[in-house]
Coordinates of C-alpha atoms in Angstrom, one line a residue:
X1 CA 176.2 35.7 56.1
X2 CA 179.4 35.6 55.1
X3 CA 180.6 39.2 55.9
X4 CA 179.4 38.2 59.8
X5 CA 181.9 34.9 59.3
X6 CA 184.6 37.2 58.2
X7 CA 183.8 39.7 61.2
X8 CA 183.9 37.0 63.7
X9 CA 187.2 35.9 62.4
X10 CA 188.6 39.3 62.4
X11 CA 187.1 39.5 66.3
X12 CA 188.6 36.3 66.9
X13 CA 192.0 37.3 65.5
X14 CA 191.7 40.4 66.9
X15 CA 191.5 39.1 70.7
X16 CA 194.3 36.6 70.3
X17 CA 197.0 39.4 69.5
X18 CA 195.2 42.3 72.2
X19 CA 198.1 41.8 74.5
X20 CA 200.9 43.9 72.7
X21 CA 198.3 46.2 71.5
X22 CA 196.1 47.0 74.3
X23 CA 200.2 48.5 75.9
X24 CA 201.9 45.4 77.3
X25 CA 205.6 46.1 77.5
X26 CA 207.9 43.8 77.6
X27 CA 210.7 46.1 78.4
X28 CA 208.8 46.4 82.2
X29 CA 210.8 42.9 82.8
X30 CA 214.2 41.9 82.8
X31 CA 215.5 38.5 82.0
X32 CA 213.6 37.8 78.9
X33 CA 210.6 39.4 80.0
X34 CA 210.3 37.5 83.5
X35 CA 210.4 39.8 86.6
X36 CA 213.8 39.9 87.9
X37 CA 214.9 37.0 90.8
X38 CA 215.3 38.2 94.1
X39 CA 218.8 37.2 95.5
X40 CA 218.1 33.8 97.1
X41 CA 222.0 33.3 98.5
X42 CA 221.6 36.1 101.3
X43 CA 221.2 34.5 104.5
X44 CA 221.8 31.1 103.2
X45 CA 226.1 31.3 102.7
X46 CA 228.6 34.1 102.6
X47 CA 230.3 35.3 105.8
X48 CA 226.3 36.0 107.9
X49 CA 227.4 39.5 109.2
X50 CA 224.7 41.8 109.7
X51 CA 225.4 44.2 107.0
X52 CA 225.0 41.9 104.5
X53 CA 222.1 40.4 105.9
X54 CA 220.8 44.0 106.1
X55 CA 221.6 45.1 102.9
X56 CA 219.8 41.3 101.4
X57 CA 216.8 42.2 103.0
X58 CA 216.9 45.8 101.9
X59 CA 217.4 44.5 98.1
X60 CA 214.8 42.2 99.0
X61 CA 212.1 44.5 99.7
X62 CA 213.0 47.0 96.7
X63 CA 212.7 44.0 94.5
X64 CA 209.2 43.0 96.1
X65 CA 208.3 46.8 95.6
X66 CA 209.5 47.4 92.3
X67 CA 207.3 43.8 91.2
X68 CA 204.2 45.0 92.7
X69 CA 204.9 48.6 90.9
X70 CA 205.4 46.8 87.2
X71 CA 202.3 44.5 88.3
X72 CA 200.4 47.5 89.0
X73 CA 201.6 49.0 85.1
X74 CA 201.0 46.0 83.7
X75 CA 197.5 45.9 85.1
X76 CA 196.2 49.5 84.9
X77 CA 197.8 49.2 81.2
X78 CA 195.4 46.1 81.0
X79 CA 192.2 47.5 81.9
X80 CA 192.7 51.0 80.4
X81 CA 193.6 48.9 76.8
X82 CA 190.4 46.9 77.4
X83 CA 187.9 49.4 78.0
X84 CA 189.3 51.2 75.1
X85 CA 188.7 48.1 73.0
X86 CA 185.7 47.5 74.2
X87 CA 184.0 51.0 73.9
X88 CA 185.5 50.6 70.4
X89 CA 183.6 47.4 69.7
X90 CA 180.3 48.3 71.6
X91 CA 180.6 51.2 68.8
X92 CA 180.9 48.7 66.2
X93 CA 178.1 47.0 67.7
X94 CA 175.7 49.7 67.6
X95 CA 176.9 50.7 64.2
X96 CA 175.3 47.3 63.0
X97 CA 172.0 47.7 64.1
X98 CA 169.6 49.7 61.6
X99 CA 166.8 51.9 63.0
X100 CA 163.8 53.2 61.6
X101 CA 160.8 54.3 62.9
X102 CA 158.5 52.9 65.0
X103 CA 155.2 54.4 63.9
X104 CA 154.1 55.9 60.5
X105 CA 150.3 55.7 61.4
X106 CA 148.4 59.1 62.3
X107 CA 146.7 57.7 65.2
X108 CA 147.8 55.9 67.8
X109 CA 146.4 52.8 70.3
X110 CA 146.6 53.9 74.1
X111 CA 149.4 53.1 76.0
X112 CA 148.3 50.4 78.5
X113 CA 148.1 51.6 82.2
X114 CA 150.8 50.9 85.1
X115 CA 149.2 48.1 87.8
X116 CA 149.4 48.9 91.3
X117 CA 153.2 48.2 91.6
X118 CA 153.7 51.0 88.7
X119 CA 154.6 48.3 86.3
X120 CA 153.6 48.3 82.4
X121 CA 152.9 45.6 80.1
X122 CA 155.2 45.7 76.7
X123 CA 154.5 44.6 73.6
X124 CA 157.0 44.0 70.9
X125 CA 155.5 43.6 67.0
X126 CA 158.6 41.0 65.4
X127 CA 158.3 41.4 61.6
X128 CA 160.1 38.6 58.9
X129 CA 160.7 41.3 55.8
X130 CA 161.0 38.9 52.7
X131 CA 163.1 41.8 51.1
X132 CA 165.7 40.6 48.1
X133 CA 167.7 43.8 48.2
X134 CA 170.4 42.3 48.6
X135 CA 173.0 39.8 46.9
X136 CA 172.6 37.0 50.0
X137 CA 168.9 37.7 50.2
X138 CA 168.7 37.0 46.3
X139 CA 170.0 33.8 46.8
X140 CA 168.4 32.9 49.7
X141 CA 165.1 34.2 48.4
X142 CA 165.1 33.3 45.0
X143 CA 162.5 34.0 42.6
X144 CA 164.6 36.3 40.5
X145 CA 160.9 38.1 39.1
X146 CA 161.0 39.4 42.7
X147 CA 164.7 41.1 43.4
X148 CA 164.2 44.6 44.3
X149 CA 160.5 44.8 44.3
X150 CA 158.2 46.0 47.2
X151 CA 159.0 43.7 50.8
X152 CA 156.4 42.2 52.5
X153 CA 155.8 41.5 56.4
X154 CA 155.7 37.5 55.4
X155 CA 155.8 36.9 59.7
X156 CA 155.0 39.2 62.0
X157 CA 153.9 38.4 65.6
X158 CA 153.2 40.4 68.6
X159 CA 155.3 39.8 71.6
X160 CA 153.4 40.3 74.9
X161 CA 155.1 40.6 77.9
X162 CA 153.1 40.8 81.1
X163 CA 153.7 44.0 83.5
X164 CA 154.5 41.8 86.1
X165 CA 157.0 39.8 84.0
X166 CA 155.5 36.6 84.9
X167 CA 153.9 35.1 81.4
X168 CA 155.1 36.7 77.9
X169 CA 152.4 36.0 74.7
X170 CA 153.3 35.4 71.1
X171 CA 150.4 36.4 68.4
X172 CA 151.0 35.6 64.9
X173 CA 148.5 37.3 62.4
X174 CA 148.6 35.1 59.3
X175 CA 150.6 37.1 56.7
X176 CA 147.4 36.9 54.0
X177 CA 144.7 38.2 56.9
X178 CA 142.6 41.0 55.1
X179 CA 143.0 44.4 56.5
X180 CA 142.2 47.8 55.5
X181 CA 145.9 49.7 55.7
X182 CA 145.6 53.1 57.4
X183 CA 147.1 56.1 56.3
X184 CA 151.2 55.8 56.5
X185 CA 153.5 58.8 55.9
X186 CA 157.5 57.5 55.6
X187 CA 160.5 59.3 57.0
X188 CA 160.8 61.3 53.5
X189 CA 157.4 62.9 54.1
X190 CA 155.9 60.3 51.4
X191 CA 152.0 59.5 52.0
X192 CA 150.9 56.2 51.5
X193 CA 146.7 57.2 51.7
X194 CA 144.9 54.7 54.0
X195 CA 143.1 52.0 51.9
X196 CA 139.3 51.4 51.6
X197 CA 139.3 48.1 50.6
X198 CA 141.2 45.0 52.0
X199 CA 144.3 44.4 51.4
X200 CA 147.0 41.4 52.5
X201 CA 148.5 42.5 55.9
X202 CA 152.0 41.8 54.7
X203 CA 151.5 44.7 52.2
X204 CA 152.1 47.0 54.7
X205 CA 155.7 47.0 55.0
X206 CA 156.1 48.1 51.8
X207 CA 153.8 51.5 52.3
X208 CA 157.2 53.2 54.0
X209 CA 158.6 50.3 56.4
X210 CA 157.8 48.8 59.2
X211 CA 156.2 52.1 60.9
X212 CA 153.4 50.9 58.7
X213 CA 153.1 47.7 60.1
X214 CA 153.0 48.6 63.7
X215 CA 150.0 51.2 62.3
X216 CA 148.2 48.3 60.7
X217 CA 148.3 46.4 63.8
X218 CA 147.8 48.9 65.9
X219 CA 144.3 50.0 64.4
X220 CA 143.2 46.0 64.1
X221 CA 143.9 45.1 67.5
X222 CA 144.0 48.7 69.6
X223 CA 147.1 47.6 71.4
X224 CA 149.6 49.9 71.5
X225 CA 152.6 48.5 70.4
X226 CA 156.3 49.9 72.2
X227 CA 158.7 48.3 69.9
X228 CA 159.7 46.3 66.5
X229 CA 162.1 44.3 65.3
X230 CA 162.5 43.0 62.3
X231 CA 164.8 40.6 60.7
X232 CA 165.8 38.9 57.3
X233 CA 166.6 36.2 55.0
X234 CA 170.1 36.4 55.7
X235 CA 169.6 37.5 59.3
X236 CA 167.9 34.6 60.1
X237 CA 170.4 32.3 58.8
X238 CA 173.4 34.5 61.0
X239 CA 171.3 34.2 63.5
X240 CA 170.7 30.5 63.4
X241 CA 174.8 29.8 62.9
X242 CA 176.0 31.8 65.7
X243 CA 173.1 29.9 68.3
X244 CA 174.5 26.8 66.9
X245 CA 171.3 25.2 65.6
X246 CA 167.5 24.9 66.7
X247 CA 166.2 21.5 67.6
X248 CA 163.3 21.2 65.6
X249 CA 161.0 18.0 65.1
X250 CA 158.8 16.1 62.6
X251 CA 156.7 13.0 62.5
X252 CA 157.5 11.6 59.2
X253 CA 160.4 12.4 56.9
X254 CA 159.2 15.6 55.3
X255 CA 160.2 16.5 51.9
X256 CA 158.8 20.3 50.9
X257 CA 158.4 20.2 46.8
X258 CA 155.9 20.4 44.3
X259 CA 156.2 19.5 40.8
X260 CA 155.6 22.8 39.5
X261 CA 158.6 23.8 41.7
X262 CA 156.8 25.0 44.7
X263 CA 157.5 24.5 48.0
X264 CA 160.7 25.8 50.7
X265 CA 162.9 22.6 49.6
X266 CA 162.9 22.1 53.5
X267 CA 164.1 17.7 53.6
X268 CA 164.4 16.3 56.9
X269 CA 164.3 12.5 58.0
X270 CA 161.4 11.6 60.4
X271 CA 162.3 12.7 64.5
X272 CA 165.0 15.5 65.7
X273 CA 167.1 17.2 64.1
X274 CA 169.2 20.8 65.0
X275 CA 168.7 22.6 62.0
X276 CA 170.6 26.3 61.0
X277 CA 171.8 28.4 57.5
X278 CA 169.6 28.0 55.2
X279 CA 167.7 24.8 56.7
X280 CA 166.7 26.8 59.0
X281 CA 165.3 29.5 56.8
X282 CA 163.1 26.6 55.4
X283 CA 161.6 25.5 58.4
X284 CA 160.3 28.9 59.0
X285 CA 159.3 29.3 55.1
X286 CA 157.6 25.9 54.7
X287 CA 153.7 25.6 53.9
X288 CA 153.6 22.7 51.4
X289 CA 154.5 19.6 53.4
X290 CA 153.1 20.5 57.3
X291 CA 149.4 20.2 58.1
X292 CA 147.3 21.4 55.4
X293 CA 150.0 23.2 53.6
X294 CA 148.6 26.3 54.4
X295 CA 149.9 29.7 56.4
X296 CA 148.8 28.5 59.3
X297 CA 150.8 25.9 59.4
X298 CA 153.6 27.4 58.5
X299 CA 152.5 29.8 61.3
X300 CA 152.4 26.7 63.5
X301 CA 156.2 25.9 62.3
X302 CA 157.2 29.3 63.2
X303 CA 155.8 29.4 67.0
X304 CA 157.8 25.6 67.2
X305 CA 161.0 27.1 66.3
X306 CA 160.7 30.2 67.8
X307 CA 160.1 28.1 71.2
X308 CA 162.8 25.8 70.5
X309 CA 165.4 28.4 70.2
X310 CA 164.3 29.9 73.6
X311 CA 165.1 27.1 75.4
X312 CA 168.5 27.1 73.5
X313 CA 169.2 30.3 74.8
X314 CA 167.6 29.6 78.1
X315 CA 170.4 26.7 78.2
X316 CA 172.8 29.4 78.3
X317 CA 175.5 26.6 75.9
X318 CA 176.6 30.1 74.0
X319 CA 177.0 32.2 76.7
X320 CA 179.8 30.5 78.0
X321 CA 182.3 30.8 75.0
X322 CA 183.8 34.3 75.0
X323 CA 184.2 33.8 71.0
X324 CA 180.9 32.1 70.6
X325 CA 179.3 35.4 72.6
X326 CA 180.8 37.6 70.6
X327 CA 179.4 36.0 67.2
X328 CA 176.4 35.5 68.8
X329 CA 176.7 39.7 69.6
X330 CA 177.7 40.1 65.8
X331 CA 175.0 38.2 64.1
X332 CA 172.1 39.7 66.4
X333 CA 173.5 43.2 65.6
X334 CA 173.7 42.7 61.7
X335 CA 170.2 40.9 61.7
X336 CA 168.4 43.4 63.1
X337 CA 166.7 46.6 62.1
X338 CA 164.5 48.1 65.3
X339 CA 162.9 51.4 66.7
X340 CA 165.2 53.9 68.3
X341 CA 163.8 52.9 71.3
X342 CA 165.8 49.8 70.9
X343 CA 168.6 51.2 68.9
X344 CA 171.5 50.6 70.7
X345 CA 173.2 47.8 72.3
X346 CA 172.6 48.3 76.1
X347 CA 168.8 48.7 75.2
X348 CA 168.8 45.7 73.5
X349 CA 170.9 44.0 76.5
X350 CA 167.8 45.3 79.0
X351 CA 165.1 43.7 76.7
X352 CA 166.9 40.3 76.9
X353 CA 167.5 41.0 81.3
X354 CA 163.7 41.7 80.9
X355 CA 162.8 38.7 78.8
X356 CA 164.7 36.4 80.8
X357 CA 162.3 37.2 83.9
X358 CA 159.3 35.4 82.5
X359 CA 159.9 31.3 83.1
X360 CA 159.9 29.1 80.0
X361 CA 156.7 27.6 80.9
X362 CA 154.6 30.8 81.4
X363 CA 155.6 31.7 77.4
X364 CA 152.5 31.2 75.0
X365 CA 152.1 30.9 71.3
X366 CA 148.7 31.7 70.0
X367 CA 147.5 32.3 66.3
X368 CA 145.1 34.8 65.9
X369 CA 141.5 33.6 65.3
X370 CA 140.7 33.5 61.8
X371 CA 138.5 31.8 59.0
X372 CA 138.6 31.6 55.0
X373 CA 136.9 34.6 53.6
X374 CA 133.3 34.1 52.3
X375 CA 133.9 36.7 49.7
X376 CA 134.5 35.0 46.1
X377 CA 137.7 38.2 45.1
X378 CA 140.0 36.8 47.8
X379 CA 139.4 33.2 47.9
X380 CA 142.0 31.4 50.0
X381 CA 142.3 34.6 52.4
X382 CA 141.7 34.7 55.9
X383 CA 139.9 37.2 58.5
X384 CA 139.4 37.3 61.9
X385 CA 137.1 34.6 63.5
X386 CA 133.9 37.4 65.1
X387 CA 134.3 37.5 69.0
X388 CA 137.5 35.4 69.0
X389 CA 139.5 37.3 67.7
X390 CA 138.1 40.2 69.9
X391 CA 138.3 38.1 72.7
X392 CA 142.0 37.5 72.1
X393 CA 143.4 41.0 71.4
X394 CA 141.2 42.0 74.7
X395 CA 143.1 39.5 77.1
X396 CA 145.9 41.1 75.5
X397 CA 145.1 44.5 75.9
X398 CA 143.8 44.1 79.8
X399 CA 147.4 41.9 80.4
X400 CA 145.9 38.8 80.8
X401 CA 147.9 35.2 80.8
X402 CA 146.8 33.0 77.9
X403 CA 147.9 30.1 79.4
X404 CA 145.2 30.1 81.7
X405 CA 146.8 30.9 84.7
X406 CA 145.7 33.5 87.2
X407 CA 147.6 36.8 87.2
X408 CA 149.9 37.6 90.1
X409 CA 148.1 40.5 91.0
X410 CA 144.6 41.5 90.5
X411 CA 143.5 45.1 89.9
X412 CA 141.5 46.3 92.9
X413 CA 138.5 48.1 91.6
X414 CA 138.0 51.7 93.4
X415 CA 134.7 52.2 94.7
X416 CA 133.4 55.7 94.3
X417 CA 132.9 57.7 97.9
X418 CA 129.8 59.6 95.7
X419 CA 126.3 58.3 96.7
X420 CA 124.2 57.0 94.1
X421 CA 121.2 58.5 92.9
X422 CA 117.8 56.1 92.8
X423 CA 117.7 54.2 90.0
X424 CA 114.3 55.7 88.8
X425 CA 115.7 59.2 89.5
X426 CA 119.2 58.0 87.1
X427 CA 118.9 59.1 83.4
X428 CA 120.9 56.3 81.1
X429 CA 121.7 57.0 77.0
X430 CA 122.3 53.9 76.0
X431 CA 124.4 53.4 72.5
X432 CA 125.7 51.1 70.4
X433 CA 129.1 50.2 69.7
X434 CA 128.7 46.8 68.7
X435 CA 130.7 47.4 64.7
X436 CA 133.7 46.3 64.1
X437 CA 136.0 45.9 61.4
X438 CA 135.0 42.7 60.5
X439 CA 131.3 43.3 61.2
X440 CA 128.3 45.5 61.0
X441 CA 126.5 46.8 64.6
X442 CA 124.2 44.3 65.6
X443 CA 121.2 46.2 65.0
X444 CA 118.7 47.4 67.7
X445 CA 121.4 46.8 70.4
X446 CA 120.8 50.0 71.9
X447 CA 117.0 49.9 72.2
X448 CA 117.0 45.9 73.1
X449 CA 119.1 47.3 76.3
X450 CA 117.8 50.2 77.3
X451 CA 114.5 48.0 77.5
X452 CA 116.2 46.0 79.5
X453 CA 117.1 48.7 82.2
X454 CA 113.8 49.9 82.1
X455 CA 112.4 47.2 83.7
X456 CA 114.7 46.9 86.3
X457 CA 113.9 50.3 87.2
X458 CA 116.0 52.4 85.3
X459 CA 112.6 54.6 84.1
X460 CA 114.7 57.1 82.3
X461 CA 116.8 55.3 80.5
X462 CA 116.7 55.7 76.3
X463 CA 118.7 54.3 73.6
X464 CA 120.5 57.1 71.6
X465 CA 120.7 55.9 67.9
X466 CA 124.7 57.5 67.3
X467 CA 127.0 54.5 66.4
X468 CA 129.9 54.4 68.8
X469 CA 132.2 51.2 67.8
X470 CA 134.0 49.7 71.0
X471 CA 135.8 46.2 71.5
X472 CA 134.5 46.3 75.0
X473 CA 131.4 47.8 76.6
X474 CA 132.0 50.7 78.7
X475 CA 130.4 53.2 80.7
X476 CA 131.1 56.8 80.8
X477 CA 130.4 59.7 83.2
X478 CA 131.0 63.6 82.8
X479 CA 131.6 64.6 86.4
X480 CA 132.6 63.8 89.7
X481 CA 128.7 64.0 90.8
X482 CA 127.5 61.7 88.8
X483 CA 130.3 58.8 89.4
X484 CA 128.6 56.7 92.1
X485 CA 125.5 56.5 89.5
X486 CA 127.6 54.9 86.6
X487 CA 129.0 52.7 88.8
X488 CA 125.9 51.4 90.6
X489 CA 124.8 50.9 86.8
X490 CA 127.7 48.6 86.1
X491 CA 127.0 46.9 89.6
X492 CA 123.4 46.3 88.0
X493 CA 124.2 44.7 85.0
X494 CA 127.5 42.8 86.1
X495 CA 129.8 45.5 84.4
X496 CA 133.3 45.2 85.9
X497 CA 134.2 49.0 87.3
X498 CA 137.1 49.3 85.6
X499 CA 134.6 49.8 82.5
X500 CA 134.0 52.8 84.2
X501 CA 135.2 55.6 82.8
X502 CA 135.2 59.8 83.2
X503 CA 134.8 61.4 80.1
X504 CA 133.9 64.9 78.6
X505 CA 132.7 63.6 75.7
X506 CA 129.5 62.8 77.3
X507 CA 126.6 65.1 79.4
X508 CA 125.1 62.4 81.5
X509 CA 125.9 58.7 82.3
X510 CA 126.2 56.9 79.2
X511 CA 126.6 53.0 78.4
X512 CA 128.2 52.2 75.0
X513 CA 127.5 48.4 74.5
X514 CA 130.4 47.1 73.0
X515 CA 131.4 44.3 70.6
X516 CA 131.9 41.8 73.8
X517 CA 127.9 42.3 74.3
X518 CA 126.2 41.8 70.7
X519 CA 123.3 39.9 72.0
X520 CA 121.4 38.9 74.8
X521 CA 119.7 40.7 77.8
X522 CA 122.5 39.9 80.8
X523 CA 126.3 41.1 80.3
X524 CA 128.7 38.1 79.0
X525 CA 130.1 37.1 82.1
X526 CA 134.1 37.5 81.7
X527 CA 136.0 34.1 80.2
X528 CA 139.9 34.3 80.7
X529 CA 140.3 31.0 78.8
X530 CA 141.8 32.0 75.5
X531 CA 139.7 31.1 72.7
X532 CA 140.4 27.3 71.5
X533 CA 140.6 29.1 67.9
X534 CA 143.9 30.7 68.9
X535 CA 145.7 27.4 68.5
X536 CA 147.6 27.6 71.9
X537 CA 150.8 26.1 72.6
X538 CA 153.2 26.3 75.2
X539 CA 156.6 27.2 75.2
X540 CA 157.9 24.9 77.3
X541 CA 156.0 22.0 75.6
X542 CA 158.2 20.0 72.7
X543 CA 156.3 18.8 69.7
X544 CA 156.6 17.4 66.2
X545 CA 155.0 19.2 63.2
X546 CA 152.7 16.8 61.7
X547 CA 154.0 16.1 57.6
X548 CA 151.5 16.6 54.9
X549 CA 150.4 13.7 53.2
X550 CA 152.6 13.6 49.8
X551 CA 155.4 15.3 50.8
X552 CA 157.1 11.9 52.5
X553 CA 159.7 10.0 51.1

């Protein structure tokens, strides 16, 4: 924090003497360094004969020409010193950031398709490293038994933004969610071996950097994930100076201590207050004293803040101040480490234009479904909430709002030109892909529906007893020839067409019935409303975190 105050001075002092070193030259100007005077006394005295007045006029005009030539010096001088100054600190700029890579996994989630208008949803994964390697994250961090050791992804929260770029989604995953790691291989070719039992998802970032983060997500949720970012203890105080402070609220003065020395030491009187440094590191740190002094409130406290300090930057106050830009440049730089795909600062400068599309009151925060784990070894750990949780990463896979509202443009579902066969002459495998993660496949899913198609005609349909997991159901066909009979089936049992899908995995029409289908004879009938266990709140929606009872004063 305070080598960015000492590079902002250093900027600052740097601009107020750029005239004599970006080529000014004094000796362009006569008198003193003003442009020479034009002689005012022709025409107005002496003897008026027509030489002189010739000759004044003459004088006139070289001086006129000879000003707009210095002018022109002084100018091109200008602009040439500038651009070099400015390449020179866009260099500087750049230099700051840190890069690594964005994904350590072996396998990878799909890349979502472009809509109609060829435009792409991205998603951003924003990772809070708790690292102490450093002598301002020591002290910010404390607990000395921790310097040096293994960082861990304490935040991390998926940034949606809709290919349209009308709504953007924020998903935290609560840092002590149980996850299975998959297999992560760093930049020096070390192998961190995928792990077969559960482990804390903020673990990952210390099996070979945030690469292994964006893997872990990436085989939870099947969303593929474009970029990272990921910031610090002392990046997040930078960052919070050069904004200037981030209104945040609470409904009783809040006081975050235990007597066994627990706690953020976050104290704030009841109401408003604009907090930054270190107080604002708190906030974002604080579980005892909000709520139920758990991660998800501090999860809560995080989406607040991280709304607040939109609409501070939405206000445009620090745009306005040349110096104040150009700390507010500095301290971003520093703070960050990212993906080469964000590496450099006209990429990062395109992600903000991007970002600054979506309208304050289309932005969602969401939590991601999740429940205390039943299993007595990690009492006090979460996991996903079964179906919600689904439900939620499936919106955000298919690009659709959370906040309820309806898409600007709807997919149009293309309707196959092949004739279907008759249903009694249309042979179905039917399979179940009902597993997840978090749970086994409901059993008997495949013969419960292929029962179900039989007697609506579909004779020669027959469950096939190979597990196939899949978030949502989907049907597949192998050839051209036989597309008009998988999509009649999904017309049949309410499928949406875009469920389906060619493929040469399969040698007839087969229907894999997902996760989204786990019970019941009909297909569920599609529900955009996110799930109320995601928590949802608005980013253009100002609120007070509610203070845990004994942690007042």
């Amino acid at each position: 924090m305070g080598q960015n105050s000492v590079r902002g001075e250093e900027a600052r002092g740097a601009r107020a003497s750029r005239a004599d070193q970006l080529g000014w030259d004094e000796s362009l100007y006569a008198n003193g360094g003003r442009p020479p005077a034009v002689d005012a006394s022709a025409g107005a005295g002496g003897d008026g004969g027509g030489h002189r007045r010739g000759g004044s006029r003459k004088r006139a005009k070289r001086g006129k020409y000879r000003i707009l030539k210095w002018v022109a010096a002084v100018v091109s001088l200008l602009i040439l010193g500038t651009a070099g100054a400015g390449y020179a600190y866009y260099r500087h700029l750049n230099g700051n950031i840190k890069k690594d890579a964005l994904n350590l996994g072996e396998s990878k989630a799909p890349k979502a398709k472009a809509n109609a208008a060829g435009q792409t949803p991205m998603n951003i994964l924003l990772i809070g490293s708790d690292a102490r390697d450093s002598k301002e994250n020591q002290k910010l961090g404390g607990a000395k038994s921790t310097f040096g050791g293994v960082p861990l992804a304490d935040v991390q929260m998926l940034l949606h933004v809709s290919a349209d770029r009308s709504n953007m989604s924020v998903v935290s995953m609560p840092r002590d969610t149980l996850v299975k790691i998959p297999k992560c291989t760093d930049k020096k070719g070390k192998v961190y071996p995928a792990s077969t039992q559960f482990h804390l998802t903020n673990e990952s970032l210390g099996r070979g950097g945030p690469g292994c983060t964006v893997a872990t997500w990436e085989s939870i949720t099947n969303i593929h994930i474009d970029h990272f970012m990921m910031i610090d203890f002392s990046g997040v105080v930078s960052m919070a100076d050069a904004i200037g402070g981030v209104p945040v609220c609470v409904d009783a003065n809040v006081y975050s201590h235990t007597r066994d020395g627990h706690g953020s030491g976050l104290r704030l009187e009841e109401g408003t207050t604009s907090i930054k440094g270190k107080q604002a590191l708190q906030w974002l740190r604080t579980r005892y004293g909000f709520k139920d002094g758990t991660d998800l409130a501090r999860a809560e406290a995080q989406h607040q803040y991280m709304s607040s300090m939109v609409r501070q930057l939405r206000k445009g106050t620090k745009l306005t101040n040349p110096g104040q830009l150009m700390d507010l440049a500095e301290a971003a730089t520093d703070a960050l480490t990212v993906d080469d795909g964000l590496g450099t600062v006209k990429k990062l400068y395109d992600l903000g234009e991007d970002l600054k599309k979506v309208p304050t009151k289309r932005i969602s925060m969401t939590t991601m479904p999740n429940m205390y784990s039943q299993d007595p070894n990690f009492k006090g750990k979460v996991v996903p909430i079964p179906g919600d949780a689904e439900k939620l990463w499936s919106m955000v896979r298919d690009d659709v709002p959370l906040d309820g509202k309806p898409a600007a443009k709807k997919k149009v579902e293309q309707v196959s030109k092949d004739p279907a066969a008759p249903v009694a002459d249309t042979g179905v495998l039917v399979r179940n892909g009902t597993g997840t993660d978090s749970e086994a496949p409901a059993e008997g899913r495949a013969t419960a529906v292929a029962s179900v198609l039989q007697a609506a005609g579909y004779t020669r349909a027959k469950a096939d007893h190979t597990l196939n997991p899949q978030a949502k159901t989907v049907i597949n066909f192998p050839s051209a020839d036989l597309e008009g009979d998988a999509q009649a089936l999904a017309k049949a049992l309410g499928i949406p067409l875009s469920s389906v899908k060619k493929s040469t995995d399969v040698s007839g029409v087969t229907l894999t019935v997902g996760a989204d289908w786990r019970k019941g004879d009909a297909y569920p009938k599609a529900d955009d409303k996110t799930p109320s266990t995601a928590s949802l709140l608005n980013g253009e929606k100002v609120s007070c975190m509610h203070v845990q009872p004994g942690y007042s004063f």
